[in-house]
Amino acid sequence: MPIYEYACQQCGHEFEALVRASTVPECPDCHSTELDKMLSVFATAASNVEATPMPASPCGSCGHPGGPGACALN
Ligand SMILES: [Zn+2]
């Protein structure tokens, strides 16, 4: 479930909100729905995960010269 950070255009209050598909976020102070969506902390973390290389392949595809199953992972 994504967490978004908003800044209220009415009162300037900044807050984070869990946003479901059917939910319109509103300011907890003035209940305005005139909000600026800011960069999501969740989205930033997710993009970092995607940039991380895949973990080591399971044995059998690791390229060990002894053949599939010959490496220390087995
Ligand atoms: Zn507000």
Short mmCIF file of N, CA and C and ligand atoms in Angstrom, two decimals:
data_model
loop_
_atom_site.label_atom_id
_atom_site.label_comp_id
_atom_site.label_asym_id
_atom_site.label_seq_id
_atom_site.Cartn_x
_atom_site.Cartn_y
_atom_site.Cartn_z
N MET A 1 0.85 -1.20 0.00
CA MET A 1 0.00 0.00 0.00
C MET A 1 0.89 1.25 0.00
N PRO A 2 0.73 2.08 -0.98
CA PRO A 2 1.64 3.22 -1.08
C PRO A 2 1.37 4.30 -0.05
N ILE A 3 2.43 4.91 0.43
CA ILE A 3 2.33 6.07 1.32
C ILE A 3 2.76 7.30 0.52
N TYR A 4 1.89 8.30 0.49
CA TYR A 4 2.22 9.53 -0.22
C TYR A 4 2.34 10.67 0.77
N GLU A 5 3.17 11.62 0.40
CA GLU A 5 3.32 12.82 1.22
C GLU A 5 2.63 13.96 0.48
N TYR A 6 1.80 14.69 1.20
CA TYR A 6 1.02 15.78 0.60
C TYR A 6 1.31 17.09 1.30
N ALA A 7 1.13 18.15 0.54
CA ALA A 7 1.15 19.50 1.12
C ALA A 7 -0.19 20.14 0.79
N CYS A 8 -0.88 20.61 1.82
CA CYS A 8 -2.19 21.21 1.64
C CYS A 8 -2.05 22.57 0.98
N GLN A 9 -2.84 22.79 -0.07
CA GLN A 9 -2.79 24.09 -0.74
C GLN A 9 -3.55 25.16 0.05
N GLN A 10 -4.43 24.74 0.94
CA GLN A 10 -5.23 25.70 1.69
C GLN A 10 -4.47 26.26 2.90
N CYS A 11 -3.88 25.36 3.69
CA CYS A 11 -3.25 25.81 4.94
C CYS A 11 -1.76 25.51 4.99
N GLY A 12 -1.24 24.82 3.97
CA GLY A 12 0.20 24.56 3.93
C GLY A 12 0.66 23.40 4.78
N HIS A 13 -0.30 22.70 5.42
CA HIS A 13 0.06 21.57 6.26
C HIS A 13 0.61 20.43 5.42
N GLU A 14 1.74 19.85 5.88
CA GLU A 14 2.32 18.71 5.17
C GLU A 14 2.09 17.45 5.98
N PHE A 15 1.69 16.39 5.31
CA PHE A 15 1.39 15.15 6.02
C PHE A 15 1.56 13.97 5.09
N GLU A 16 1.68 12.77 5.69
CA GLU A 16 1.74 11.55 4.91
C GLU A 16 0.41 10.84 5.02
N ALA A 17 0.02 10.16 3.95
CA ALA A 17 -1.25 9.46 3.97
C ALA A 17 -1.13 8.14 3.21
N LEU A 18 -1.73 7.11 3.80
CA LEU A 18 -1.90 5.86 3.07
C LEU A 18 -3.06 6.05 2.10
N VAL A 19 -2.85 5.75 0.84
CA VAL A 19 -3.86 6.03 -0.16
C VAL A 19 -4.29 4.73 -0.83
N ARG A 20 -5.54 4.38 -0.60
CA ARG A 20 -6.15 3.26 -1.31
C ARG A 20 -6.76 3.78 -2.61
N ALA A 21 -7.04 2.86 -3.51
CA ALA A 21 -7.52 3.28 -4.83
C ALA A 21 -8.82 4.07 -4.74
N SER A 22 -9.66 3.75 -3.75
CA SER A 22 -10.97 4.38 -3.66
C SER A 22 -11.00 5.54 -2.68
N THR A 23 -9.82 5.92 -2.16
CA THR A 23 -9.77 6.95 -1.12
C THR A 23 -9.20 8.25 -1.67
N VAL A 24 -9.90 9.34 -1.41
CA VAL A 24 -9.38 10.67 -1.74
C VAL A 24 -8.77 11.25 -0.47
N PRO A 25 -7.48 11.52 -0.47
CA PRO A 25 -6.87 12.06 0.74
C PRO A 25 -7.32 13.50 1.00
N GLU A 26 -7.38 13.83 2.29
CA GLU A 26 -7.71 15.21 2.64
C GLU A 26 -6.83 15.68 3.76
N CYS A 27 -6.71 16.99 3.87
CA CYS A 27 -5.89 17.58 4.91
C CYS A 27 -6.48 17.29 6.28
N PRO A 28 -5.66 16.79 7.23
CA PRO A 28 -6.18 16.51 8.58
C PRO A 28 -6.50 17.78 9.36
N ASP A 29 -5.98 18.91 8.92
CA ASP A 29 -6.24 20.17 9.63
C ASP A 29 -7.51 20.85 9.14
N CYS A 30 -7.60 21.08 7.82
CA CYS A 30 -8.71 21.87 7.30
C CYS A 30 -9.64 21.04 6.40
N HIS A 31 -9.30 19.75 6.22
CA HIS A 31 -10.11 18.82 5.44
C HIS A 31 -10.27 19.22 3.98
N SER A 32 -9.34 20.01 3.50
CA SER A 32 -9.32 20.34 2.07
C SER A 32 -8.81 19.14 1.28
N THR A 33 -9.32 18.98 0.09
CA THR A 33 -8.77 17.97 -0.81
C THR A 33 -7.91 18.61 -1.90
N GLU A 34 -7.64 19.90 -1.75
CA GLU A 34 -6.74 20.60 -2.68
C GLU A 34 -5.31 20.39 -2.19
N LEU A 35 -4.69 19.29 -2.66
CA LEU A 35 -3.40 18.89 -2.13
C LEU A 35 -2.37 18.80 -3.24
N ASP A 36 -1.14 19.13 -2.90
CA ASP A 36 -0.02 18.86 -3.79
C ASP A 36 0.60 17.53 -3.37
N LYS A 37 0.67 16.59 -4.30
CA LYS A 37 1.32 15.32 -3.98
C LYS A 37 2.83 15.50 -4.08
N MET A 38 3.52 15.08 -3.03
CA MET A 38 4.97 15.20 -3.01
C MET A 38 5.59 13.84 -3.23
N LEU A 39 6.91 13.81 -3.32
CA LEU A 39 7.60 12.56 -3.62
C LEU A 39 7.34 11.53 -2.52
N SER A 40 6.97 10.34 -2.94
CA SER A 40 6.66 9.29 -1.98
C SER A 40 7.92 8.63 -1.46
N VAL A 41 8.00 8.48 -0.15
CA VAL A 41 9.12 7.75 0.45
C VAL A 41 9.10 6.30 -0.02
N PHE A 42 7.90 5.75 -0.08
CA PHE A 42 7.73 4.36 -0.51
C PHE A 42 8.27 4.17 -1.93
N ALA A 43 7.90 5.06 -2.84
CA ALA A 43 8.31 4.93 -4.24
C ALA A 43 9.82 5.04 -4.38
N THR A 44 10.43 5.91 -3.57
CA THR A 44 11.88 6.07 -3.63
C THR A 44 12.57 4.78 -3.22
N ALA A 45 12.09 4.16 -2.14
CA ALA A 45 12.68 2.92 -1.68
C ALA A 45 12.49 1.81 -2.70
N ALA A 46 11.32 1.76 -3.33
CA ALA A 46 11.04 0.70 -4.30
C ALA A 46 11.97 0.80 -5.50
N SER A 47 12.25 2.01 -5.96
CA SER A 47 13.12 2.16 -7.13
C SER A 47 14.55 1.75 -6.79
N ASN A 48 14.96 1.96 -5.54
CA ASN A 48 16.28 1.52 -5.14
C ASN A 48 16.38 0.00 -5.17
N VAL A 49 15.32 -0.68 -4.76
CA VAL A 49 15.31 -2.14 -4.77
C VAL A 49 15.44 -2.66 -6.20
N GLU A 50 14.72 -2.01 -7.13
CA GLU A 50 14.78 -2.46 -8.52
C GLU A 50 16.18 -2.30 -9.11
N ALA A 51 16.94 -1.33 -8.60
CA ALA A 51 18.27 -1.09 -9.13
C ALA A 51 19.30 -2.08 -8.58
N THR A 52 18.92 -2.83 -7.52
CA THR A 52 19.84 -3.78 -6.91
C THR A 52 19.98 -5.01 -7.80
N PRO A 53 21.21 -5.49 -8.03
CA PRO A 53 21.39 -6.69 -8.86
C PRO A 53 20.68 -7.89 -8.27
N MET A 54 20.34 -8.82 -9.13
CA MET A 54 19.69 -10.05 -8.67
C MET A 54 20.62 -10.81 -7.73
N PRO A 55 20.07 -11.52 -6.74
CA PRO A 55 20.91 -12.34 -5.87
C PRO A 55 21.55 -13.47 -6.66
N ALA A 56 22.52 -14.13 -6.04
CA ALA A 56 23.25 -15.20 -6.72
C ALA A 56 22.30 -16.26 -7.27
N SER A 57 22.63 -16.75 -8.43
CA SER A 57 21.78 -17.76 -9.05
C SER A 57 21.80 -19.04 -8.24
N PRO A 58 20.74 -19.79 -8.25
CA PRO A 58 20.75 -21.10 -7.59
C PRO A 58 21.73 -22.03 -8.27
N CYS A 59 22.22 -22.99 -7.52
CA CYS A 59 23.20 -23.91 -8.07
C CYS A 59 22.62 -24.62 -9.29
N GLY A 60 23.48 -24.85 -10.26
CA GLY A 60 23.01 -25.41 -11.52
C GLY A 60 23.09 -24.39 -12.63
N SER A 61 23.09 -23.11 -12.23
CA SER A 61 23.25 -22.06 -13.23
C SER A 61 24.34 -21.08 -12.80
N CYS A 62 25.21 -21.49 -11.88
CA CYS A 62 26.20 -20.58 -11.34
C CYS A 62 27.49 -20.57 -12.15
N GLY A 63 27.63 -21.45 -13.09
CA GLY A 63 28.82 -21.45 -13.94
C GLY A 63 30.04 -22.08 -13.30
N HIS A 64 29.88 -22.84 -12.22
CA HIS A 64 31.02 -23.50 -11.59
C HIS A 64 31.65 -24.49 -12.58
N PRO A 65 33.01 -24.51 -12.67
CA PRO A 65 33.66 -25.38 -13.66
C PRO A 65 33.41 -26.87 -13.42
N GLY A 66 33.04 -27.23 -12.20
CA GLY A 66 32.76 -28.64 -11.92
C GLY A 66 31.41 -29.08 -12.45
N GLY A 67 30.64 -28.18 -12.96
CA GLY A 67 29.34 -28.52 -13.53
C GLY A 67 28.23 -28.20 -12.56
N PRO A 68 27.01 -28.35 -12.99
CA PRO A 68 25.84 -28.07 -12.14
C PRO A 68 25.87 -28.89 -10.86
N GLY A 69 25.66 -28.24 -9.71
CA GLY A 69 25.63 -28.94 -8.43
C GLY A 69 26.98 -29.07 -7.78
N ALA A 70 28.07 -28.62 -8.43
CA ALA A 70 29.42 -28.82 -7.89
C ALA A 70 29.86 -27.70 -6.95
N CYS A 71 29.12 -26.62 -6.89
CA CYS A 71 29.58 -25.49 -6.08
C CYS A 71 29.18 -25.65 -4.63
N ALA A 72 29.71 -24.76 -3.77
CA ALA A 72 29.51 -24.85 -2.32
C ALA A 72 28.07 -24.59 -1.91
N LEU A 73 27.25 -24.08 -2.79
CA LEU A 73 25.87 -23.77 -2.43
C LEU A 73 25.02 -25.04 -2.36
N ASN A 74 25.54 -26.10 -2.87
CA ASN A 74 24.73 -27.31 -2.99
C ASN A 74 24.83 -28.19 -1.76
ZN ZN B 1 -5.13 22.06 5.13
#
